[in-house]
CSV table of C-alpha atoms in Angstrom, one decimal:
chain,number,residue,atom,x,y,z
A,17,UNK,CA,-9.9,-125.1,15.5
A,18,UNK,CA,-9.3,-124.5,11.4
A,19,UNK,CA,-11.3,-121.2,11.6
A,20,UNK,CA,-9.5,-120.0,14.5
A,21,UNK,CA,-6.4,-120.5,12.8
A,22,UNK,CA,-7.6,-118.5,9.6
A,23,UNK,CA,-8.9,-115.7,11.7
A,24,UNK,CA,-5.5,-115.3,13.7
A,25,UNK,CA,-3.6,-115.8,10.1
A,26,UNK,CA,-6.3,-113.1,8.7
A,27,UNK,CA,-5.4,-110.7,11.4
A,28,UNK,CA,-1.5,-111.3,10.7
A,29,UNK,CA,-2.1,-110.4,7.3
A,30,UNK,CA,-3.7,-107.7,7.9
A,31,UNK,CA,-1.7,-106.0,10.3
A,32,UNK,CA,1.8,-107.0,7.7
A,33,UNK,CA,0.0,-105.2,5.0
A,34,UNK,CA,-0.8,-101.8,7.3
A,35,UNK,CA,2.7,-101.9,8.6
A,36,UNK,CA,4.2,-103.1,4.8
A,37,UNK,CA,2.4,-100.5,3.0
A,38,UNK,CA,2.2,-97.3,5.8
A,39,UNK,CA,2.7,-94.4,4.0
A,40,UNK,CA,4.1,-92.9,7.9
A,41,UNK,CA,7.9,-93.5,7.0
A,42,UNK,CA,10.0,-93.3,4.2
A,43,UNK,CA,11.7,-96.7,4.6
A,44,UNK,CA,8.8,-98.5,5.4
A,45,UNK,CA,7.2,-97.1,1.7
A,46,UNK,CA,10.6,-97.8,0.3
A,47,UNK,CA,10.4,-101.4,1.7
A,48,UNK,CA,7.6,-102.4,-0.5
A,49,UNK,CA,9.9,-101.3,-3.2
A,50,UNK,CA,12.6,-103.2,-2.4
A,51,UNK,CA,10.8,-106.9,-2.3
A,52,UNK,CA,12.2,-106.4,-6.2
A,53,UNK,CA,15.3,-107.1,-4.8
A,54,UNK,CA,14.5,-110.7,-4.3
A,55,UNK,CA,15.0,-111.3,-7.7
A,56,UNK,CA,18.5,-110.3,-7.6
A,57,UNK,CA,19.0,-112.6,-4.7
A,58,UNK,CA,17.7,-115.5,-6.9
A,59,UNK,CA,20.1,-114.5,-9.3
A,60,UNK,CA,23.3,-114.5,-7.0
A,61,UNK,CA,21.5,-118.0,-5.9
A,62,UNK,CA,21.6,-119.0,-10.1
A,63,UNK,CA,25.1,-117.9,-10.1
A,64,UNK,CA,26.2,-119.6,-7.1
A,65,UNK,CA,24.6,-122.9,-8.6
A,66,UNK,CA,26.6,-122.2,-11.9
A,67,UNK,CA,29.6,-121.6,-9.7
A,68,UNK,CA,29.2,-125.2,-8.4
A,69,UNK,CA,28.3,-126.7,-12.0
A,70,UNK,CA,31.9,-125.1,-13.0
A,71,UNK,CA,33.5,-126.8,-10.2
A,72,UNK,CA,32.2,-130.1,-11.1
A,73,UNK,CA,33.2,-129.8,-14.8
A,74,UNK,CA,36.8,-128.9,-13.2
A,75,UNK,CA,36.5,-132.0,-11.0
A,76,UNK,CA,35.5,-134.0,-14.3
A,77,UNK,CA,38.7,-132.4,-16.7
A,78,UNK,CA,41.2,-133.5,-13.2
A,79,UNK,CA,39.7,-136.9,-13.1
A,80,UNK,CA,40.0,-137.3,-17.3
A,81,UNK,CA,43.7,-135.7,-16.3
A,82,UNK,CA,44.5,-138.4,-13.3
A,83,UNK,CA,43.3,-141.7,-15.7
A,84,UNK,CA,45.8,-140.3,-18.3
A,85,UNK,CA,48.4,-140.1,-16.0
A,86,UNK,CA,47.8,-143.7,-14.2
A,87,UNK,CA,46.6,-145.7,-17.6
A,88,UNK,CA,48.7,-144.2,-20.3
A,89,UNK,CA,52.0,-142.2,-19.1
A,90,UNK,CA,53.5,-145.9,-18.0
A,91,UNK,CA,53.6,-147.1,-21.6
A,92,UNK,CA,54.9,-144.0,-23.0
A,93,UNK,CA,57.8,-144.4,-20.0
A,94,UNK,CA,58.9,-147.7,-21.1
A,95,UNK,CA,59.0,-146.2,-24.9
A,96,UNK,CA,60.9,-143.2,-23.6
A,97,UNK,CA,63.2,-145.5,-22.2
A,98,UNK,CA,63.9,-147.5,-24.9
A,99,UNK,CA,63.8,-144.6,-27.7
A,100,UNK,CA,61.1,-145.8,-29.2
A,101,UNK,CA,60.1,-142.9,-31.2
A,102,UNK,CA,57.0,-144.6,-33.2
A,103,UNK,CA,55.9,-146.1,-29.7
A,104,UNK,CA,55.7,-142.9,-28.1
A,105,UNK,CA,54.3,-140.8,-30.8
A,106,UNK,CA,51.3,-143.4,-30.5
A,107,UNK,CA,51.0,-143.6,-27.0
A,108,UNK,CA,51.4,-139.6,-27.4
A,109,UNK,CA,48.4,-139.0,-30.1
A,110,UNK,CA,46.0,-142.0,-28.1
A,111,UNK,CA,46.6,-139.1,-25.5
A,112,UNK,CA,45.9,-136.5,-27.7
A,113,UNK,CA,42.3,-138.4,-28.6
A,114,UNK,CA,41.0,-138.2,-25.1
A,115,UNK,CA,38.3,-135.6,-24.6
A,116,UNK,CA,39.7,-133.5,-22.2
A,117,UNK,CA,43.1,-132.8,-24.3
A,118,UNK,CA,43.8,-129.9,-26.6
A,119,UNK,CA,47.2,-131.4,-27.4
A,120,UNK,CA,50.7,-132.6,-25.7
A,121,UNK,CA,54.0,-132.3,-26.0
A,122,UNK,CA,56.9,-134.7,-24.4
A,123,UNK,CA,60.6,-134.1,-23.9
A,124,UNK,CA,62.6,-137.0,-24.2
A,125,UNK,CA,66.7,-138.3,-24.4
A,126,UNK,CA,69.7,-136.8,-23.2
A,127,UNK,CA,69.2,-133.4,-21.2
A,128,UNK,CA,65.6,-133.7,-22.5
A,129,UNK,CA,66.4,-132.4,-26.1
A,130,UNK,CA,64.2,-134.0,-28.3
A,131,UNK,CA,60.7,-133.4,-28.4
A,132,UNK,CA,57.3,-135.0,-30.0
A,133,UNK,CA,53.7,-133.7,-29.9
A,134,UNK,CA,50.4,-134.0,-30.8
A,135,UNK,CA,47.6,-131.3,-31.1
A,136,UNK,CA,48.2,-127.9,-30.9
A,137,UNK,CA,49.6,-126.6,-27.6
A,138,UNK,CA,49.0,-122.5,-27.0
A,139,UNK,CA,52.4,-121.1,-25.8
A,140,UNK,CA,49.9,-118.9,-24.2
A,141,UNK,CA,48.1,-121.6,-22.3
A,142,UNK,CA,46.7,-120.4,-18.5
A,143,UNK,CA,46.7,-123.6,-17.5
A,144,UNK,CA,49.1,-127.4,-18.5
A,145,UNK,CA,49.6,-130.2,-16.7
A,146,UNK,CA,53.1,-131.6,-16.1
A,147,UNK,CA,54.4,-135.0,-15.4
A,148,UNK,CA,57.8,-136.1,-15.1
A,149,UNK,CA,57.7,-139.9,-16.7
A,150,UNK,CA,60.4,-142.3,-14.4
A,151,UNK,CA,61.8,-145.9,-15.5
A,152,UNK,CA,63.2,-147.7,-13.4
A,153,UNK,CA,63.8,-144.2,-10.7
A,154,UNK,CA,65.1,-142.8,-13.5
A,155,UNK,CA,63.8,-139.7,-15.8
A,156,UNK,CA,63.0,-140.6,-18.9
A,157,UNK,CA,61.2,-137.0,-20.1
A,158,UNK,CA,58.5,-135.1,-19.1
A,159,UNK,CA,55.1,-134.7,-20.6
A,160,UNK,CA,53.2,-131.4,-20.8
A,161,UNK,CA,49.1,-131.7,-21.8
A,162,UNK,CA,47.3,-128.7,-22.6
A,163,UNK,CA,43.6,-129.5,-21.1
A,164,UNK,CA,40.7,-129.2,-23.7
A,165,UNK,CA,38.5,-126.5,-21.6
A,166,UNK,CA,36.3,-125.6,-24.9
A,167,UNK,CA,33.6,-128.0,-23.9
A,168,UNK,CA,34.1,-126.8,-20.4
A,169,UNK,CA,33.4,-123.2,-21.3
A,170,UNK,CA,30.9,-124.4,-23.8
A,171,UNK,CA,28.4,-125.8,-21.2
A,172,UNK,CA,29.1,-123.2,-18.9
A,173,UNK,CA,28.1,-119.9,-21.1
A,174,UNK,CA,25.3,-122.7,-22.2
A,175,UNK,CA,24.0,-122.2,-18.4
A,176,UNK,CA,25.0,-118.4,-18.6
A,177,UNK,CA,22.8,-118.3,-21.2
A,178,UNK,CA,20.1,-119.7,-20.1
A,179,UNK,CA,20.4,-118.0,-16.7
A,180,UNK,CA,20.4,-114.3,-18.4
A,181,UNK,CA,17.5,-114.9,-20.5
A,182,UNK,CA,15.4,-116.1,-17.7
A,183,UNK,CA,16.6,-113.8,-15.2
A,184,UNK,CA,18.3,-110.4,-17.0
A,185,UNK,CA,14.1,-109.3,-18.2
A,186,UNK,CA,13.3,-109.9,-14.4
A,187,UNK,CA,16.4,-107.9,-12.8
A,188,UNK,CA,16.3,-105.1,-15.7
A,189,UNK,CA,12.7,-104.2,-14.9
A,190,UNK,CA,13.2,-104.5,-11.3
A,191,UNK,CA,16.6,-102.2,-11.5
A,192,UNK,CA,14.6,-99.8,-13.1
A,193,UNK,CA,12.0,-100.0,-11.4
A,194,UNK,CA,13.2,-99.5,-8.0
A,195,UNK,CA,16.0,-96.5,-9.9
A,196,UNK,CA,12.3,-94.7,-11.2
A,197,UNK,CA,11.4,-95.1,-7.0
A,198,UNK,CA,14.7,-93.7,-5.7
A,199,UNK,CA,14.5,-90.7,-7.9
A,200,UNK,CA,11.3,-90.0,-7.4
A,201,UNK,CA,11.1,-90.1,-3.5
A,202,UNK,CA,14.6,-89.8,-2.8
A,203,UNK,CA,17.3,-88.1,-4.9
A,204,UNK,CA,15.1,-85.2,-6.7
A,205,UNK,CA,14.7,-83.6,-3.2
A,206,UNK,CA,18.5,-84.2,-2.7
A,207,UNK,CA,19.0,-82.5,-6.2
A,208,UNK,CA,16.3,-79.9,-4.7
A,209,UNK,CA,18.6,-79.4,-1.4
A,210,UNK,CA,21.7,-79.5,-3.1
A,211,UNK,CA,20.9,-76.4,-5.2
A,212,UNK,CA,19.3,-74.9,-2.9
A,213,UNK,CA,22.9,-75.4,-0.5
A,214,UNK,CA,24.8,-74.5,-3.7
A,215,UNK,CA,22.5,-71.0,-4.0
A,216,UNK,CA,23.3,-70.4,0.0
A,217,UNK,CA,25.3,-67.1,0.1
A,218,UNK,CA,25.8,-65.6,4.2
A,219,UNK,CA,24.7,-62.2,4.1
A,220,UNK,CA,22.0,-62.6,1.2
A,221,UNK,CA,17.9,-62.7,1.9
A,222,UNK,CA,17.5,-66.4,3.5
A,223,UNK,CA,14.6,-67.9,2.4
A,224,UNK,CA,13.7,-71.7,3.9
A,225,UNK,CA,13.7,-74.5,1.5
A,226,UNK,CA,10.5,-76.5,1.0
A,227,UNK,CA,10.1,-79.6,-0.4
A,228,UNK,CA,8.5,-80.2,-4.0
A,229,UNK,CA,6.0,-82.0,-3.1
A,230,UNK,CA,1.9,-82.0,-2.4
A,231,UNK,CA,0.9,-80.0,0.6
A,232,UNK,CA,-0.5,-83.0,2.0
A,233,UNK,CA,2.9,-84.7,2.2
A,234,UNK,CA,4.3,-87.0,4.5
A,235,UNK,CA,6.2,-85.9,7.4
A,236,UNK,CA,9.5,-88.4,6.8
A,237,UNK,CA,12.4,-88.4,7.1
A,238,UNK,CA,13.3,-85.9,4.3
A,239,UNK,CA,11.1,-83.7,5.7
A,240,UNK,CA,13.5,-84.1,9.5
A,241,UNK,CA,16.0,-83.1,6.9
A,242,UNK,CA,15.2,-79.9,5.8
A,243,UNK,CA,13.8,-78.7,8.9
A,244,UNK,CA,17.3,-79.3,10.3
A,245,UNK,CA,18.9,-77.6,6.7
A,246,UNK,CA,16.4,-74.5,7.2
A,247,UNK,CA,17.6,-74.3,11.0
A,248,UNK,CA,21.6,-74.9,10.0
A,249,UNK,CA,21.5,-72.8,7.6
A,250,UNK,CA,19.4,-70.1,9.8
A,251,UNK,CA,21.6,-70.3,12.4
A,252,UNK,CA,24.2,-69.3,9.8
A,253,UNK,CA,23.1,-67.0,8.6
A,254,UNK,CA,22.7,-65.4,11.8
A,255,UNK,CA,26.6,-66.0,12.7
A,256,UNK,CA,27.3,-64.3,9.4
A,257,UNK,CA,25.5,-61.3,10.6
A,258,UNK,CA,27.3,-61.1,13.6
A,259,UNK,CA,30.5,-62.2,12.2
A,260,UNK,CA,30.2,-59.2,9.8
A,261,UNK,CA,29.5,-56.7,12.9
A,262,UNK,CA,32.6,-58.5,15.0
A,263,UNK,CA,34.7,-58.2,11.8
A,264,UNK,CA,34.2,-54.0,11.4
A,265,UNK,CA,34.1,-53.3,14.8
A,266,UNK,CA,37.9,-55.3,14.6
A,267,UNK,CA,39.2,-53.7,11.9
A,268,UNK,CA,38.1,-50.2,13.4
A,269,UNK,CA,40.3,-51.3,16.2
A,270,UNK,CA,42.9,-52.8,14.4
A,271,UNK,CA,43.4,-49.6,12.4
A,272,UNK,CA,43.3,-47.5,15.4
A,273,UNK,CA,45.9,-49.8,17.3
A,274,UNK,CA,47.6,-50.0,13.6
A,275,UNK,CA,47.9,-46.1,13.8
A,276,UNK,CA,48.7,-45.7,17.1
A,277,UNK,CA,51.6,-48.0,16.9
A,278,UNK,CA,52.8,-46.4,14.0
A,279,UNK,CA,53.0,-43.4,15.5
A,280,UNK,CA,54.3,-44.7,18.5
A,281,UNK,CA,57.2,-46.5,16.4
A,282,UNK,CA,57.9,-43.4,14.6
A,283,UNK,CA,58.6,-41.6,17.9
A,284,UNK,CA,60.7,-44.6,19.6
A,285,UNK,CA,63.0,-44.1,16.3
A,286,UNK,CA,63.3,-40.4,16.1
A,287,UNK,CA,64.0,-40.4,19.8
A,288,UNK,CA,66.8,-43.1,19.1
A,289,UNK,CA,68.4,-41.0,16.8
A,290,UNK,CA,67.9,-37.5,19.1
A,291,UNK,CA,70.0,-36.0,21.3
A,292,UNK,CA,68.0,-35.6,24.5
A,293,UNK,CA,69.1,-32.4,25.7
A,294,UNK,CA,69.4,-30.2,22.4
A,295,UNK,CA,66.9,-32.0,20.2
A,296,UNK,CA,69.5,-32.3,17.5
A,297,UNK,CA,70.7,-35.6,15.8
A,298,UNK,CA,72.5,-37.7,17.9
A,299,UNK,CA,75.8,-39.7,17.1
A,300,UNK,CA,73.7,-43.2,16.3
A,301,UNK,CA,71.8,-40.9,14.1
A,302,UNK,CA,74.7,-39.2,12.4
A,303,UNK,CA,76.2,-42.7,11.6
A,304,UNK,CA,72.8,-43.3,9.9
A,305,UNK,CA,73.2,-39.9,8.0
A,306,UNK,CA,77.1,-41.0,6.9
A,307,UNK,CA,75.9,-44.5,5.9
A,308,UNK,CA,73.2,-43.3,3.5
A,309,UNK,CA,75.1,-40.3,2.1
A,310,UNK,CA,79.0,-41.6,1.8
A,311,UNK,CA,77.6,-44.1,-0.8
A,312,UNK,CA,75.8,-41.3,-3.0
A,313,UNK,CA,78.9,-38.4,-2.7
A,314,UNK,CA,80.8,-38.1,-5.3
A,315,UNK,CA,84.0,-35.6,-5.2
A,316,UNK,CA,83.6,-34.3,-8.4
A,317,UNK,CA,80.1,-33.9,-9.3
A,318,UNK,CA,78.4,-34.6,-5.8
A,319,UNK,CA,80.1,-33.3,-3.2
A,320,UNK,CA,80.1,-34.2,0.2
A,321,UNK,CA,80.6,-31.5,2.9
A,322,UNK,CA,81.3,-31.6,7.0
A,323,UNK,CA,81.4,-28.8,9.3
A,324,UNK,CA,82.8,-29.7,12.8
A,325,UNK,CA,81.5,-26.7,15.7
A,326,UNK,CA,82.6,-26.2,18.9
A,327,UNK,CA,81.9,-23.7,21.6
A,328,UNK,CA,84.2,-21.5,22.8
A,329,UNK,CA,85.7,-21.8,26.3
A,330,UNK,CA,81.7,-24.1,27.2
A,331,UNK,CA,84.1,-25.5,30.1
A,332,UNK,CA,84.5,-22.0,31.9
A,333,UNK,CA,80.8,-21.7,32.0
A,334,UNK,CA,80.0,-24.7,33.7
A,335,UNK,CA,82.8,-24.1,35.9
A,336,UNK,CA,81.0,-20.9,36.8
A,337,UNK,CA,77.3,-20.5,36.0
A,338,UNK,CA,76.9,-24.2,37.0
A,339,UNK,CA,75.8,-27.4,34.4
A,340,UNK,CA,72.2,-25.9,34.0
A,341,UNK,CA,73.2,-22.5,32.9
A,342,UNK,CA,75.9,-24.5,30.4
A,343,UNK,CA,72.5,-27.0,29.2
A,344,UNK,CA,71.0,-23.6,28.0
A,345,UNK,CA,73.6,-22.8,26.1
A,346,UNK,CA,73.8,-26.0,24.1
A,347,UNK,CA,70.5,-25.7,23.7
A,348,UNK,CA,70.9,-22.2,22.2
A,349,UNK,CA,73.4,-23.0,20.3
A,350,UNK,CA,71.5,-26.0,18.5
A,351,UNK,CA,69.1,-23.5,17.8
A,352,UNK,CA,71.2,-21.1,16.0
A,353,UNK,CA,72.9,-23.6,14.4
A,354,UNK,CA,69.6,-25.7,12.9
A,355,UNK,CA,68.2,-22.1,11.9
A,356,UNK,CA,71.1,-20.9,9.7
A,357,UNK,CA,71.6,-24.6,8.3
A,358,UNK,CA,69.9,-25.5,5.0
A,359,UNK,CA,67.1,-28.2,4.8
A,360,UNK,CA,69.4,-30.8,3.1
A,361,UNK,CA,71.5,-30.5,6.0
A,362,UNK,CA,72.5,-32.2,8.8
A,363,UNK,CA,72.6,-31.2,12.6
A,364,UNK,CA,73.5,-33.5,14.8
A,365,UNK,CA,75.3,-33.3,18.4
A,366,UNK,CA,78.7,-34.5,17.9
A,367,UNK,CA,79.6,-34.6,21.7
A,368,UNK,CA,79.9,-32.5,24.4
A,369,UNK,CA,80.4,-29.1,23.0
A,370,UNK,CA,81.1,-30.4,19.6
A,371,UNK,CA,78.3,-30.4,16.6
A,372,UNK,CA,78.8,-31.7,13.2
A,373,UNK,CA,76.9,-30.6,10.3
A,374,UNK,CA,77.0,-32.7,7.2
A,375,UNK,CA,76.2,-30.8,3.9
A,376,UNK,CA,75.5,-33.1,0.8
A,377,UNK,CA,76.2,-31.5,-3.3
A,378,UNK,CA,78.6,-29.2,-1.0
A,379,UNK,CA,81.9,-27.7,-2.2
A,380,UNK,CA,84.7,-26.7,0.0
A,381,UNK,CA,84.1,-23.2,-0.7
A,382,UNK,CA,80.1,-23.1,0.2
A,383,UNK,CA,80.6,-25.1,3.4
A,384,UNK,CA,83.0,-22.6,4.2
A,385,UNK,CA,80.6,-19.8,3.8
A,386,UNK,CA,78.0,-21.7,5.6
A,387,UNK,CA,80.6,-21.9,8.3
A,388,UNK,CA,81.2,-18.2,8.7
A,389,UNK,CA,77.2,-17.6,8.2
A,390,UNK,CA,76.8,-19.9,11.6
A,391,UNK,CA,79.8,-18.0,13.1
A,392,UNK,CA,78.8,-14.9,12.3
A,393,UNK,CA,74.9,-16.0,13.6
A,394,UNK,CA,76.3,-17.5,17.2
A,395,UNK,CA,78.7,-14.7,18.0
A,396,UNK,CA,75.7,-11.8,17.3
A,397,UNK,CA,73.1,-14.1,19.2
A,398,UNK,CA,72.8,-12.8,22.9
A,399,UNK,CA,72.6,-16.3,25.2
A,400,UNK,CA,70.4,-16.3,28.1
A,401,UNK,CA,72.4,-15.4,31.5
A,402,UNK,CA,75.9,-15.3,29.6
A,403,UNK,CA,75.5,-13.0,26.8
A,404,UNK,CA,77.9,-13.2,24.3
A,405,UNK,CA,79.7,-16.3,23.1
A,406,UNK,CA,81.7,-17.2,20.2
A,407,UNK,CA,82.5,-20.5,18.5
A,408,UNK,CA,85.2,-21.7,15.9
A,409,UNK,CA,84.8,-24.1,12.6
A,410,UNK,CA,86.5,-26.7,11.0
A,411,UNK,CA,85.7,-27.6,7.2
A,412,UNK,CA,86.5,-30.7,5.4
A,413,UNK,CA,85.2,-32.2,2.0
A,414,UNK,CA,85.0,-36.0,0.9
A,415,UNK,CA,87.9,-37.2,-1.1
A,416,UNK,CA,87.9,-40.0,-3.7
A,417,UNK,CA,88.5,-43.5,-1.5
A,418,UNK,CA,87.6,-41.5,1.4
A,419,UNK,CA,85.0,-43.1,4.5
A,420,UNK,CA,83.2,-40.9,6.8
A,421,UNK,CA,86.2,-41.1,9.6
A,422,UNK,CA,89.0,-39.9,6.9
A,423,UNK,CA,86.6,-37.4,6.8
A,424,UNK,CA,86.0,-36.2,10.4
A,425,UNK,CA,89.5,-36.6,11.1
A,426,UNK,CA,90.5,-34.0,8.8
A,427,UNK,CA,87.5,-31.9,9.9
A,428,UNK,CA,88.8,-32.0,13.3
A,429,UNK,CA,92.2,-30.9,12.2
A,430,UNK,CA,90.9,-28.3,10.6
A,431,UNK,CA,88.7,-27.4,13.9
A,432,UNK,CA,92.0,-27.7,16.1
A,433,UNK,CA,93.7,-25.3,13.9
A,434,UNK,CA,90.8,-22.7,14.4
A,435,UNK,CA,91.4,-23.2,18.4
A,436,UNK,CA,95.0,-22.6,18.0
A,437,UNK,CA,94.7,-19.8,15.5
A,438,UNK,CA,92.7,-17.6,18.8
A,439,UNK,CA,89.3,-19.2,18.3
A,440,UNK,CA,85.8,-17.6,16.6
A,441,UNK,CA,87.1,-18.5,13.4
A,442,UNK,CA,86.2,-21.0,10.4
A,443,UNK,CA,89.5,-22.8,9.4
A,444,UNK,CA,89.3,-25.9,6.1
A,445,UNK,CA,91.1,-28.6,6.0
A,446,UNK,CA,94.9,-28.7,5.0
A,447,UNK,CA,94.9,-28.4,1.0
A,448,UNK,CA,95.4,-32.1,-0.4
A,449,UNK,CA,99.6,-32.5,-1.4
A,450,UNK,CA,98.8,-35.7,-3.7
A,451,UNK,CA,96.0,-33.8,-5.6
């Protein structure tokens, strides 16, 4: 029976040890490493015990505290009651002689204003002990001890030191110890993986991490890891690649679309501002031309100049060659007009028949020559299906205070007096009687 119990324990033994100490996992080698851990748990087990010692010292000082309170606080009542100053400052120092009392102080008499002691009582005292001393129902003063705890203290950083001597070698070489083991198996190969993580750069040559360690080394758990970190960071790498490719075949596109719509814009905005039929500048894009030059003219060193067109009799031809034959000859006529006009002006279609041409840095007296050059121009131009045709000219210039309908206004005037003068003529604007 006894040696078939020592061959099963044998065999138990055995088979603890091979699973203890198999090198085939990380945590199991740890494991025998971390049986120096016990000695930390005897340590909390020390300090729990020292806890309890403390306790019971407490215990003592409360009891000490209570027999004070039942034996002596009665006789220094009745000599509280009966202002018995000597009798109280001997009960008070046979208080101050017990054990467990750094010193007291009582508060006697009327609204408790005098006061003995004995000891010496720290104002800044944790911990006191009050009692209210009654005669009779009535308060007679109160009493405040300040508890001795040196001798408390003393025997318990006697234990403390007795604990740390036995136990602080013990824990110190097992903390070591077991930091020497965690560095070795453990956090050098994180330091290893976290530079190696830290060195990562997508696009770079990837080269797989391998652990620092004997060929021969055991397939744990660190090795799990890096597979998994070479495949992660792999599979990266790869992404990158194709990220890269997805990124520049985008921003082809995006600066194609990016053009295109450019463009595109550009067109939708000239065509708001272009009259459909004769290509010129339409009235939305004259205002645009007013707004930006009105603020710049000047009328003495930047003038600003308008010339106001308008067909002659346009009405009779689309009365009788018909509204095509009459489109032709606003086209013409935009033509002739955007040929002899100088590249800082102007041409826009007014309305109808009407065209304006605004002339900035123009005097009266050039836009007035420009006038008759585009007079002179439409009446030798020979239009399709109508030959000859003439047109008349009215010329204004800005005036101080002036905005761009003051203007027109008076370039229409000037234009309605050209009509009434008998027409193919260039007429200014009536000569200003304030200036």
């Amino acid at each position: 029976m006894d040696a078939n119990r020592q061959t099963r324990d044998s065999a138990r033994l055995r088979n603890f040890l091979l699973i203890f100490l198999a090198p085939r996992g990380l945590a199991r080698r740890m494991l025998v490493w971390i049986i120096g851990i016990s000695t930390t748990a005897a340590l909390i087990a020390t300090s729990v015990q020292l806890f309890f010692d403390y306790r019971s010292d407490v215990s003592e000082l409360e009891q000490g505290m209570r027999y004070i309170e039942q034996s002596q606080l009665p006789g220094l009542a009745d000599a509280a009651w009966n202002f018995n100053v000597a009798g109280m400052q001997v009960q008070l120092d046979g208080i101050g002689h017990s054990p467990w009392v750094a010193g007291a102080t009582i508060h006697y008499g009327p609204s408790q204003s005098a006061a003995l002691k004995t000891g010496k009582l720290d104002p800044d005292a944790g911990r006191l002990f009050e009692y209210v001393l009654r005669r009779n129902g009535v308060v007679v003063g109160k009493i405040y001890i300040e508890p001795n705890l040196h001798t408390l203290y003393r025997r318990t950083l006697d234990r403390i030191g007795i604990v740390l001597a036995t136990q602080g070698g013990k824990s110190l070489v097992t903390s070591i110890s077991i930091l020497l083991l965690i560095s070795w198996m453990i956090t050098r190969h994180l330091t290893q993986m976290a530079e190696f993580a830290k060195s990562f750069e997508p696009g770079k040559r990837f080269t797989p991490f391998v652990l620092r360690r004997g060929p021969q080394g055991p397939y744990d758990e660190l090795s799990v890891l890096v597979d998994r970190l070479n495949d992660a960071y792999g599979r990266l790498q790869t992404a990158h690649e194709f990220q890269v490719r997805h990124n520049e075949i985008l921003s082809q596109e995006v600066t194609q679309r990016t053009t295109e719509l450019l463009e595109a814009h550009r067109q939708l905005a000239q065509l708001a501002i272009t009259d459909k039929l004769t290509g010129a500048v339409n009235r939305r894009g004259l205002d645009e031309a007013f707004k930006s030059a009105i603020p710049l003219a000047d009328p003495d060193s930047r003038p600003l100049a308008v010339i106001l067109a308008d067909i002659d009799k346009f009405k009779s031809v689309n009365d009788s060659r018909g509204h095509l034959v009459g489109d032709i000859l606003l086209r013409e006529f935009t033509s002739i007009l955007r040929r002899a006009a100088r590249a800082t002006d102007t041409v826009g279609r007014w309305g109808g028949e009407e065209f304006l041409i605004l002339c900035p840095q123009t005097t009266l007296e050039q836009a007035l020559r420009l006038a008759e050059h585009l007079r002179a121009s439409v009446q030798a131009h020979a239009f399709d299906e109508i030959g000859s045709k003439t047109s008349s000219f009215g010329v204004a210039v800005l005036r101080k205070g002036e905005t761009a309908d003051d203007l027109v206004k008076r370039a229409d005037e000037a234009l309605y007096q050209a009509k009434e003068g008998g027409r193919n003529r260039v007429c200014p604007e009536a000569p200003d009687i304030e200036g």
